[in-house]
Amino acid sequence: MPKPRKNPSITVDDLWRIERIGAPSLAPDGAQAVAAVTRYSMEDNRAAASLWLLSTLGGAPRRLTQCGDKDGQPRWSPRGDLIAFTARREQDGRKDTQAQLYVIAPDGGEARRAAEVATGVEAFRWCPDGRRLVFVSWVWPELRGPAAQARQHKAFSGRKESGYATGESQYRHWDHNLPQGRVPHLHLLELGAEGAAGKVRDLFEGTPYELGRAEPDATHFDVSPDGRRLVFAFDPAPVKRSDGRYALAEMELRSGRVRVIAQDADWDFASPRYAPDGDRIAFTASHQAVKHTMPAQLALWEREGSAWALVSGEWDHAVHAPLHWEDDGQAVLFTAEDKGRTHLWRFDLPDRRAEVVVHGAWVAAFDKAAGTLVTLANSALHPDRLHAHLPAEPPRRIESFNDALLARIELGRVEERWFKGASAAGSAEGDDVQMWLVYPPGFDPKRKYPLLHNIHGGPHTTAGDNWHHRWNTQAFAAQGYVVASVNYHGSSSFGYAFLDSITHRWGALELQDIEAATESLLRQRWIDRRRLFATGGSYGGFMVAWMNGHLPAGRYQAYVCHAGCFDWVAMFADDAWSWHAKELGRWYWDDMAQIHAQSPHAHAAAMATPTLVIHGALDYRVPDAQGLAYYNTLKARGIDARLLWFPDENHWVLKPRNSRQWYGEFFDWLERHDPGPRPSAKASRRGKA
């Protein structure tokens, strides 16, 4: 017998009541952490973020900032006397038009603007002396001095023209045009006395150096332990592209002298971090000359001999930034995926051996100081939580922001399953493929349930044991579906061969995996074969469009295609066009047949399944013309279709009210094409349960 239901299922409004915790930063003594916490208002359709202090030794969290609404990226100073963060605020009668750097004492008081930077602050790191910081700002490289930058910024902001003119190959990313005529430079800020603005110097001024143009953040550079040097990743190519192969350079902060320390045209280097002795630098290296899908591996540069070497080459995992050295300089901490989970790993350098320090579900961020480790982690059963890991003690929760809300909600059971999918090598026996199932709350195996495929994007990502706010499998299951998330061939976290197996033949193996998963579930008595649905976003959207042209009508009752790739020739308008030939095998002008063989639009004549198409106008990764072309094609062919188009959303749907509409249209579409009754109440659809 099914267990009696005690609490209602999760609703869309519940998802937006969840407080979202940012990456933690530890005080030098490890006794406290600071993190940004974001709260959303469905009524106001906006978010507000503030900083919170959390004791790693016990005690209630304390809110540190009150006056801002987008306080973020907090970092504790090496002295422990200040916390720096980025924000847009109004202070001393001046309102920030760009994000600025602020500092605040951890015992409270008012935050102060550290400097006025006309071009804004993107990301930063403290110098070891605790009185200087290095930050990223987009500047006009031909100009000299902060005053000239400020004048140009004022003139540019006040212009009447709206056109974007460029000769660059890389000119937009994700959902925004890159600042016209500007590049990301590193700057040195010397904090002024209380109430005085700090002194700012552009470290790259007069040089050809710049950081990567796609979201340059604090993993792109580091400051040496003695505060004398700076290491950074840069693209040495004269023409910047999104697939550039980066090198590492080191700068002496006093003289400004720069020397390239690691460069190889076959490799892409990233995420440099100094060892505690300052004479070694850990970084990630990807052997792009072998293939563009090669994983980022751990590498080490040594000052003695000025040479670098790969240290994790025998370990079949991709290393994720940031990297964090242990105090003894004998190991490096980082996160890495493993079979649909993300763990925190310790890589021992002398033994070349990796071991799990903290097991996921999904470790999203971490920090360590004075022997204390703090992790931010989530799972398919809960959103992000912060834990302190002290030596010889069990992990300790250091916050409970969402506990009261979740205690009132019943979530579905989560299960990991494996089945035989496609065979990448063409052998008779299929490869082992992982699938996550989320069951409806109160699941009764004696009843029949509809099946909902939730197909992940990428394609080289993974459906994990994690909490996803935009594609929340618990919210899907709450509508009465058994939700299946298949890690098809091409997914990450299962080794390089599995990830690379789909290259130059997109669609084929993935479809076999999805269909094998469906067949394995149809053997369960509790799946209703008349009620099969498939949904996906980005590459998952490509997959449902691909399925529509390759499976017979009636196999699935309906599809949902969010931000899906439809026509690989027209997709050349995206921000990642330089990867197309690498993934598909040819440039479209060299071999149109090869491209069409992998493009859903070329199989439109066979499409017959009703589809909801969703797209955002600010999506530059998969331009919205892809969704519009797919929708128009379906309408022209007389196939039942519906379009949900957002003029103000990108690849994701980030505004609370738009998200509510998204889920509403999503559930309504599935219900409209569901031939049978659903076992759960329909009232929870729009937050009414």
XYZ file of C-alpha atoms in Angstrom:
689
model
C 0.000 0.000 0.000
C 1.254 3.544 -0.712
C 2.140 5.659 2.263
C -0.489 8.259 3.186
C 0.323 11.779 2.035
C 1.074 14.168 4.881
C 2.099 17.289 2.996
C 1.320 18.874 -0.367
C 3.671 18.459 -3.333
C 6.079 21.182 -4.382
C 4.686 24.014 -6.509
C 6.253 26.573 -8.795
C 5.736 29.271 -6.185
C 7.569 27.054 -3.674
C 10.537 26.895 -6.039
C 10.757 30.669 -5.997
C 10.415 30.855 -2.207
C 13.627 28.870 -1.874
C 16.527 31.063 -0.782
C 19.557 30.528 -2.997
C 22.960 30.390 -1.349
C 26.112 31.527 -3.125
C 29.691 30.266 -2.911
C 31.175 30.576 0.606
C 34.356 32.354 1.636
C 36.079 31.469 4.921
C 37.723 33.775 7.427
C 41.476 33.162 7.762
C 40.933 31.349 11.094
C 38.163 29.171 9.610
C 35.703 30.151 12.343
C 33.228 31.943 10.075
C 32.077 31.827 6.485
C 30.380 34.519 4.452
C 27.989 33.863 1.564
C 25.468 35.776 -0.502
C 21.859 34.666 -0.081
C 19.334 35.598 -2.783
C 15.616 35.858 -2.127
C 12.991 36.208 -4.859
C 9.638 37.940 -4.782
C 6.928 36.600 -7.074
C 4.855 39.702 -6.336
C 7.616 42.174 -7.198
C 9.115 39.897 -9.887
C 12.638 40.624 -8.682
C 15.511 39.317 -6.577
C 17.413 40.746 -3.613
C 20.780 39.433 -2.413
C 22.520 40.171 0.880
C 25.563 38.813 2.702
C 25.273 36.463 5.666
C 27.866 35.373 8.245
C 27.788 31.728 9.256
C 29.719 30.209 12.136
C 31.516 26.950 11.406
C 31.544 26.196 15.161
C 27.804 26.504 15.776
C 25.311 29.320 16.187
C 22.692 31.057 14.098
C 23.588 32.838 10.842
C 23.732 36.625 10.984
C 22.815 38.997 8.193
C 25.747 41.289 7.430
C 24.477 43.669 4.721
C 21.107 45.395 4.637
C 21.276 48.322 2.246
C 22.056 46.710 -1.099
C 19.898 44.450 -3.226
C 22.526 42.656 -5.355
C 25.436 42.124 -2.969
C 27.583 39.274 -4.271
C 30.991 37.563 -4.641
C 32.029 38.077 -0.995
C 35.667 37.346 -0.123
C 37.259 37.528 3.289
C 40.487 39.530 3.515
C 43.708 37.708 4.463
C 43.838 39.749 7.693
C 40.266 38.861 8.588
C 39.337 42.483 9.249
C 37.326 43.132 6.071
C 35.007 41.412 3.630
C 35.021 42.668 0.051
C 32.072 42.218 -2.294
C 30.569 43.609 -5.485
C 27.346 45.606 -5.540
C 25.410 48.438 -7.094
C 24.441 50.874 -4.363
C 23.743 54.494 -3.657
C 26.288 56.038 -1.313
C 27.322 59.594 -0.543
C 24.689 60.833 -2.974
C 26.125 58.828 -5.895
C 24.314 55.861 -7.394
C 26.374 53.158 -9.059
C 25.678 52.663 -12.744
C 28.156 49.769 -12.851
C 28.954 47.174 -10.200
C 31.575 48.503 -7.782
C 33.821 47.004 -5.130
C 32.741 47.479 -1.515
C 34.317 46.505 1.801
C 32.687 45.965 5.176
C 33.949 44.929 8.611
C 32.701 41.470 9.641
C 31.469 42.818 12.973
C 29.013 45.054 11.140
C 28.688 48.715 10.342
C 28.172 50.289 6.952
C 29.869 49.059 3.821
C 32.006 51.586 1.971
C 32.792 51.892 -1.698
C 36.456 50.978 -2.099
C 36.922 53.044 -5.268
C 34.940 54.588 -8.068
C 35.648 52.665 -11.250
C 33.740 54.156 -14.177
C 33.954 50.921 -16.179
C 32.803 48.775 -13.243
C 34.159 45.732 -11.430
C 33.542 42.167 -12.668
C 35.529 39.960 -10.268
C 38.411 40.319 -7.810
C 40.987 38.733 -5.505
C 42.672 39.991 -2.355
C 46.433 40.447 -2.229
C 48.077 38.719 0.756
C 48.738 42.029 2.569
C 44.978 42.574 2.947
C 45.281 46.165 1.766
C 45.329 45.655 -1.987
C 42.991 43.887 -4.373
C 43.225 42.866 -8.017
C 40.023 43.169 -10.020
C 38.686 42.829 -13.573
C 37.230 45.745 -15.507
C 36.414 46.192 -19.209
C 38.344 49.187 -20.550
C 39.219 50.894 -23.815
C 42.756 49.522 -24.354
C 43.995 52.539 -26.302
C 43.295 54.964 -23.428
C 45.622 55.784 -20.534
C 44.545 56.464 -16.963
C 41.247 56.273 -15.023
C 40.248 59.817 -15.966
C 40.374 59.058 -19.681
C 38.379 55.869 -19.140
C 35.772 57.792 -17.144
C 35.402 60.460 -19.844
C 35.035 57.856 -22.584
C 32.530 55.865 -20.538
C 30.425 58.967 -19.931
C 30.491 59.886 -23.620
C 29.668 56.351 -24.724
C 26.820 56.011 -22.220
C 25.316 59.280 -23.410
C 25.444 58.544 -27.129
C 22.235 58.609 -29.167
C 23.214 55.836 -31.580
C 22.197 52.276 -30.745
C 24.126 50.349 -33.402
C 26.793 47.813 -32.480
C 29.744 47.973 -34.869
C 32.634 45.535 -34.668
C 35.265 43.701 -36.657
C 35.852 41.104 -33.928
C 35.192 37.380 -34.305
C 33.999 37.188 -30.704
C 31.519 39.953 -30.045
C 28.720 38.504 -27.932
C 28.347 35.855 -25.257
C 25.322 34.001 -23.885
C 22.853 36.912 -23.608
C 24.831 40.127 -24.061
C 27.018 41.921 -26.542
C 30.582 42.242 -25.316
C 31.363 45.858 -24.402
C 31.933 47.625 -27.683
C 35.587 48.503 -28.196
C 36.560 47.357 -24.689
C 38.574 44.412 -23.337
C 38.919 42.931 -19.823
C 42.013 44.193 -17.989
C 43.334 43.430 -14.518
C 43.619 46.390 -12.154
C 45.365 46.884 -8.813
C 43.435 48.698 -6.082
C 45.177 50.087 -3.009
C 42.575 50.664 -0.302
C 42.386 54.211 0.991
C 41.890 55.255 4.584
C 38.366 55.178 6.025
C 36.204 57.460 3.893
C 38.836 57.896 1.179
C 38.701 56.357 -2.281
C 41.387 53.860 -3.139
C 44.038 54.259 -5.810
C 43.533 52.216 -8.987
C 46.125 51.175 -11.585
C 45.451 49.303 -14.826
C 48.022 46.509 -14.784
C 47.600 45.740 -18.488
C 47.678 49.339 -19.687
C 49.986 49.722 -22.673
C 50.345 45.969 -23.131
C 48.635 43.564 -25.557
C 47.344 41.421 -22.672
C 43.733 40.876 -21.731
C 41.716 38.172 -19.991
C 39.304 35.910 -21.819
C 36.246 37.754 -23.043
C 33.678 35.115 -22.085
C 32.821 35.838 -18.441
C 36.292 36.687 -17.088
C 36.182 35.762 -13.409
C 38.498 35.226 -10.435
C 39.585 31.784 -11.640
C 41.398 33.427 -14.566
C 44.186 34.866 -12.377
C 45.903 34.597 -8.994
C 48.240 36.608 -6.743
C 51.415 35.011 -5.389
C 51.684 34.323 -1.632
C 54.305 37.074 -1.236
C 52.128 39.564 -3.124
C 54.851 40.352 -5.638
C 53.553 38.515 -8.674
C 50.417 37.837 -10.602
C 49.666 34.878 -12.878
C 46.910 35.005 -15.489
C 45.570 33.104 -18.484
C 45.450 34.910 -21.827
C 44.812 34.161 -25.490
C 48.003 34.822 -27.481
C 46.179 34.739 -30.830
C 45.820 38.152 -32.501
C 42.196 37.364 -33.409
C 40.175 36.361 -30.345
C 37.695 33.516 -30.756
C 35.585 31.567 -28.314
C 37.708 28.448 -28.956
C 41.051 30.159 -28.342
C 43.920 28.196 -26.787
C 45.137 30.053 -23.741
C 48.638 30.445 -22.328
C 49.849 31.509 -18.861
C 51.854 34.631 -18.095
C 53.328 36.026 -14.889
C 53.622 39.720 -14.030
C 55.815 41.430 -11.457
C 53.431 43.871 -9.809
C 56.069 46.474 -8.950
C 57.715 46.729 -12.378
C 54.860 45.527 -14.569
C 57.240 43.194 -16.375
C 55.437 40.227 -17.956
C 56.835 36.909 -19.103
C 54.980 34.011 -20.652
C 55.614 30.937 -18.499
C 53.530 28.252 -20.201
C 52.448 28.233 -23.823
C 51.804 25.409 -26.262
C 49.787 25.813 -29.440
C 48.335 22.326 -28.933
C 47.038 22.988 -25.423
C 44.533 25.239 -23.675
C 45.581 26.387 -20.177
C 43.268 27.872 -17.538
C 42.571 28.511 -13.836
C 46.112 29.102 -12.480
C 46.700 28.963 -8.696
C 49.953 29.561 -6.825
C 51.227 26.936 -4.389
C 51.873 28.093 -0.813
C 55.606 28.366 -1.607
C 54.928 30.543 -4.666
C 57.330 28.509 -6.789
C 54.716 26.230 -8.335
C 51.470 26.961 -10.116
C 48.646 24.463 -10.517
C 46.363 24.932 -13.528
C 44.135 23.003 -15.893
C 45.307 21.858 -19.321
C 43.251 20.493 -22.208
C 44.990 18.880 -25.204
C 42.959 20.590 -27.913
C 45.174 19.381 -30.745
C 43.932 15.848 -30.080
C 40.275 16.871 -30.016
C 38.148 19.766 -28.847
C 36.347 17.438 -26.400
C 39.514 16.599 -24.458
C 38.974 17.116 -20.714
C 40.616 19.760 -18.550
C 43.315 17.934 -16.571
C 45.481 19.004 -13.641
C 48.914 20.370 -14.590
C 51.803 21.883 -12.652
C 54.352 24.575 -13.556
C 57.574 24.798 -11.532
C 59.714 27.895 -11.300
C 62.858 25.792 -11.103
C 63.365 24.835 -14.718
C 60.384 26.951 -15.789
C 58.608 23.890 -17.177
C 55.133 22.428 -16.900
C 53.861 18.855 -16.784
C 50.516 17.096 -16.764
C 49.887 15.345 -13.437
C 46.388 13.832 -13.817
C 46.817 12.425 -17.317
C 46.070 8.858 -16.171
C 42.913 9.887 -14.311
C 39.869 9.775 -16.612
C 38.008 12.724 -15.093
C 37.623 16.384 -16.025
C 38.940 18.832 -13.410
C 36.677 21.756 -12.530
C 37.914 25.149 -11.330
C 38.539 26.610 -8.845
C 41.700 24.861 -7.715
C 42.696 25.091 -4.042
C 46.103 24.114 -2.650
C 46.401 22.293 0.662
C 48.540 24.185 3.175
C 51.390 21.669 2.937
C 51.639 22.148 -0.820
C 51.363 18.408 -1.443
C 47.832 18.247 -2.816
C 45.220 20.244 -4.714
C 41.468 20.307 -4.023
C 38.880 20.634 -6.798
C 35.493 19.297 -7.853
C 35.004 16.712 -10.576
C 32.042 14.749 -11.872
C 31.741 11.004 -11.474
C 28.760 9.015 -12.784
C 26.158 11.748 -12.493
C 27.498 13.198 -9.250
C 30.009 15.905 -8.379
C 32.429 15.212 -5.532
C 35.143 17.278 -3.895
C 38.462 15.577 -4.601
C 41.960 15.782 -3.171
C 44.671 15.094 -5.747
C 47.896 13.958 -4.083
C 50.815 15.267 -6.142
C 53.617 12.905 -5.034
C 51.454 9.795 -5.625
C 49.440 11.164 -8.573
C 46.336 9.829 -6.827
C 42.822 11.291 -6.500
C 40.556 10.576 -3.526
C 37.116 11.858 -2.626
C 37.120 14.307 0.288
C 33.383 15.077 0.272
C 30.920 12.888 -1.595
C 28.190 14.512 -3.713
C 25.183 14.319 -4.798
C 26.429 17.698 -6.177
C 29.183 19.769 -4.554
C 28.692 23.199 -6.107
C 31.363 25.255 -4.282
C 33.840 25.050 -1.416
C 36.509 26.897 0.544
C 39.139 25.862 3.086
C 41.109 27.803 5.703
C 42.989 26.840 8.888
C 42.018 23.205 8.467
C 38.302 23.954 8.201
C 36.480 23.061 5.000
C 33.095 24.466 3.971
C 31.058 22.989 1.130
C 27.958 24.147 -0.711
C 26.076 21.127 -2.035
C 22.650 20.080 -3.275
C 20.842 16.967 -4.458
C 17.638 16.023 -6.244
C 16.026 16.021 -2.784
C 17.134 19.440 -1.551
C 18.552 22.769 -2.794
C 22.006 24.054 -1.790
C 23.108 23.596 1.814
C 26.266 24.703 3.610
C 28.283 22.267 5.724
C 31.408 22.790 7.810
C 33.913 19.922 7.849
C 36.292 20.193 10.798
C 39.112 17.716 11.418
C 37.959 14.546 13.235
C 34.354 15.768 13.362
C 31.280 14.813 11.336
C 29.986 17.418 8.849
C 27.875 20.154 10.463
C 25.089 22.143 8.798
C 25.739 25.835 9.376
C 22.453 27.224 8.022
C 18.801 26.234 7.753
C 17.476 28.852 5.350
C 15.034 26.561 3.538
C 14.302 23.899 6.137
C 10.951 25.278 7.309
C 9.664 25.559 3.743
C 10.804 22.068 2.735
C 9.384 20.532 5.915
C 5.909 21.434 4.641
C 6.459 19.795 1.237
C 6.486 16.153 0.230
C 9.060 15.317 -2.416
C 9.271 12.285 -4.667
C 11.656 9.378 -4.229
C 14.844 9.536 -6.343
C 16.405 6.406 -7.799
C 19.509 5.676 -9.871
C 19.110 2.980 -12.538
C 21.348 1.469 -15.210
C 20.321 -0.193 -18.460
C 21.841 -1.351 -21.740
C 21.801 1.471 -24.272
C 23.495 2.004 -27.611
C 26.848 0.481 -28.422
C 29.374 3.191 -29.269
C 31.736 0.589 -30.746
C 29.003 -1.145 -32.725
C 29.149 -4.384 -30.745
C 26.044 -6.529 -30.239
C 25.784 -5.736 -26.530
C 24.897 -2.177 -25.625
C 26.903 0.032 -23.285
C 25.793 0.603 -19.703
C 23.820 3.856 -19.484
C 22.693 5.661 -16.336
C 19.205 7.038 -15.723
C 17.807 8.999 -12.790
C 14.149 8.459 -11.883
C 12.057 10.787 -9.752
C 8.752 9.270 -8.665
C 5.563 11.195 -7.883
C 5.032 11.786 -4.147
C 2.918 8.966 -2.743
C 3.921 6.681 -5.602
C 1.868 3.474 -5.735
C 3.423 0.678 -7.860
C -0.028 -0.802 -8.396
C -1.165 2.237 -10.371
C -0.309 3.401 -13.879
C 1.723 6.579 -14.395
C 2.732 8.641 -17.424
C 6.431 8.768 -18.290
C 8.171 12.113 -18.792
C 11.668 12.174 -20.287
C 13.716 15.162 -19.092
C 16.572 15.268 -21.642
C 19.598 17.293 -20.572
C 21.471 19.816 -22.716
C 25.145 20.162 -23.509
C 25.509 17.617 -24.949
C 28.663 17.182 -22.888
C 27.055 17.758 -19.507
C 25.272 15.337 -17.213
C 21.881 14.748 -15.658
C 22.948 14.592 -12.053
C 21.691 13.984 -8.567
C 21.204 17.708 -8.217
C 18.640 20.448 -7.677
C 17.796 22.389 -10.834
C 15.651 25.491 -10.362
C 14.749 25.862 -14.042
C 14.126 22.195 -14.911
C 13.083 20.908 -11.520
C 12.368 17.188 -11.662
C 10.560 17.313 -8.313
C 8.142 19.912 -9.702
C 7.595 17.671 -12.744
C 7.019 14.580 -10.590
C 4.600 16.526 -8.408
C 2.278 16.667 -11.432
C 2.020 12.875 -11.399
C 4.774 11.902 -13.838
C 7.553 9.387 -13.402
C 10.434 11.578 -14.552
C 13.399 9.953 -16.324
C 16.690 11.774 -16.887
C 18.968 9.673 -19.096
C 22.714 10.225 -19.304
C 22.903 9.328 -22.972
C 26.141 8.782 -24.906
C 27.989 12.101 -25.029
C 27.254 12.913 -21.379
C 30.076 13.934 -19.067
C 31.189 12.099 -15.892
C 31.426 8.614 -17.473
C 34.901 8.839 -18.966
C 36.280 10.467 -22.074
C 35.417 7.692 -24.543
C 31.750 7.818 -23.574
C 31.692 11.628 -23.832
C 33.375 11.759 -27.240
C 31.406 8.843 -28.727
C 28.779 11.073 -30.402
C 31.165 13.519 -32.078
C 30.422 13.943 -35.819
C 27.264 11.811 -35.523
C 24.910 13.749 -33.303
C 21.511 12.220 -32.638
C 22.076 8.548 -33.437
C 23.431 7.043 -30.206
C 21.481 9.439 -28.013
C 18.179 8.400 -29.599
C 19.017 4.726 -29.112
C 19.704 5.427 -25.434
C 16.438 7.328 -24.890
C 14.463 4.589 -26.633
C 16.239 1.843 -24.678
C 15.355 3.698 -21.472
C 11.725 3.925 -22.572
C 11.626 0.200 -23.338
C 13.173 -0.671 -19.986
C 10.540 1.412 -18.204
C 7.669 0.013 -20.254
C 8.550 -3.348 -18.735
C 7.472 -1.918 -15.381
C 3.811 -2.491 -14.634
C 3.413 1.071 -13.316
C 4.221 2.872 -16.617
C 1.286 3.550 -18.943
C 2.538 2.967 -22.495
C -0.221 5.218 -23.863
C 1.170 8.206 -21.956
C 4.770 8.844 -22.958
C 6.204 12.369 -23.196
C 9.664 13.795 -23.942
C 10.992 17.246 -23.068
C 14.390 18.886 -23.299
C 16.280 22.158 -23.404
C 19.189 23.304 -25.582
C 20.769 20.043 -26.814
C 17.843 18.324 -25.113
C 15.632 20.505 -27.302
C 17.636 19.343 -30.306
C 16.959 15.778 -29.176
C 13.170 16.114 -29.023
C 13.185 17.789 -32.462
C 15.388 14.931 -33.678
C 12.989 12.401 -32.169
C 10.081 14.091 -33.917
C 11.724 13.422 -37.279
C 12.934 9.906 -36.507
C 10.205 8.196 -34.476
C 6.745 7.219 -35.658
C 3.703 9.301 -34.751
C 2.130 8.125 -31.543
C 5.309 6.823 -29.930
C 5.208 9.899 -27.680
C 2.050 11.851 -27.074
C 3.787 15.251 -27.120
C 7.153 16.993 -26.959
C 8.396 20.174 -25.298
C 11.356 21.842 -27.040
C 12.971 24.633 -24.999
C 15.759 26.642 -26.691
C 16.381 23.725 -29.024
C 18.793 23.533 -31.964
C 16.764 22.947 -35.143
C 18.881 23.913 -38.175
C 22.674 23.583 -37.918
C 23.277 25.900 -40.866
C 21.173 28.716 -39.403
C 22.750 27.996 -35.986
C 25.872 29.663 -37.369
C 24.361 32.860 -35.929
C 25.147 31.655 -32.392
C 27.974 32.814 -30.109
C 29.774 29.456 -30.321
C 29.995 29.133 -34.116
C 33.698 28.280 -34.019
C 32.882 24.854 -32.512
C 30.433 23.763 -35.219
C 32.867 22.024 -37.538
C 34.570 20.343 -34.593
C 31.312 18.880 -33.306
C 29.591 18.159 -36.636
C 32.654 17.101 -38.617
C 32.604 19.729 -41.383
C 31.884 23.359 -42.097
C 28.500 23.544 -43.750
C 29.926 25.024 -46.953
C 32.304 22.084 -47.350
C 29.848 19.232 -46.807
C 26.173 20.147 -46.562
C 25.159 16.472 -46.568
C 27.203 15.845 -43.413
C 25.497 18.766 -41.654
C 21.984 17.871 -42.815
C 22.486 14.290 -41.672
C 22.673 15.675 -38.112
C 20.139 18.502 -38.416
C 16.486 18.058 -37.328
C 15.189 20.507 -39.926
C 16.333 18.192 -42.735
C 13.945 15.532 -41.413
C 10.910 17.799 -41.030
C 8.889 15.807 -43.582
C 8.643 12.939 -41.093
C 7.566 15.075 -38.129
C 4.083 14.429 -36.774
C 4.105 14.766 -32.962
C 2.550 17.814 -31.208
C 5.222 20.118 -29.804
C 5.383 23.083 -27.462
C 8.262 25.326 -28.562
C 9.779 27.735 -26.005
C 12.477 30.321 -26.694
C 13.924 33.583 -25.397
C 14.903 36.525 -27.582
C 18.101 37.124 -25.569
C 19.380 33.605 -26.218
C 22.634 33.963 -28.134
C 23.788 30.382 -27.510
C 20.774 29.056 -29.453
C 19.288 32.104 -31.229
C 15.522 32.365 -31.022
C 15.164 32.021 -34.805
C 15.806 28.315 -34.179
C 12.651 27.992 -32.107
C 10.625 30.192 -34.414
C 11.696 28.182 -37.481
C 10.765 24.938 -35.752
C 7.379 26.290 -34.690
C 6.659 27.717 -38.142
C 7.637 24.413 -39.745
C 5.222 22.494 -37.544
C 2.415 24.963 -38.254
C 3.096 24.853 -41.992
C 2.844 21.082 -41.912
C -0.432 21.163 -39.984
C 1.047 19.647 -36.806
C -0.381 20.731 -33.478
C 2.097 23.229 -32.010
C 2.235 26.057 -29.518
C 4.849 28.785 -29.074
C 5.971 30.459 -25.843
C 8.410 33.275 -26.651
C 10.014 35.601 -24.088
C 11.373 38.964 -25.257
C 13.360 39.411 -22.014
C 14.833 35.959 -21.276
C 17.996 34.231 -22.444
C 18.856 30.509 -22.649
C 17.269 30.205 -19.200
C 14.081 31.679 -17.756
C 15.227 33.802 -14.825
C 12.323 36.015 -13.796
C 9.834 34.616 -11.251
C 6.674 35.543 -13.167
C 8.088 34.256 -16.452
C 9.070 31.027 -14.742
C 5.536 30.617 -13.414
C 4.231 31.125 -16.951
C 6.830 28.672 -18.287
C 5.777 25.906 -15.897
C 2.108 26.678 -16.495
C 2.422 26.356 -20.278
C 4.631 23.267 -19.851
C 2.131 21.425 -17.639
C -0.912 22.567 -19.609
C 0.600 21.278 -22.848
C 1.340 17.862 -21.390
C -2.115 17.607 -19.817
C -3.768 18.614 -23.073
C -2.161 15.635 -24.818
C -2.473 13.165 -21.946
C -5.135 10.552 -22.844
C -5.567 9.349 -19.263
C -6.240 10.751 -15.799
C -3.295 11.652 -13.661
C -2.862 10.209 -10.190
C -1.975 13.496 -8.508
C -4.073 16.576 -7.953
C -3.963 19.207 -10.688
C -4.326 22.088 -8.244
C -0.576 22.291 -7.585
C 0.185 23.452 -11.121
C 0.462 27.154 -10.455
C 1.206 27.117 -6.768
C -2.384 26.628 -5.583
C -1.792 23.513 -3.495
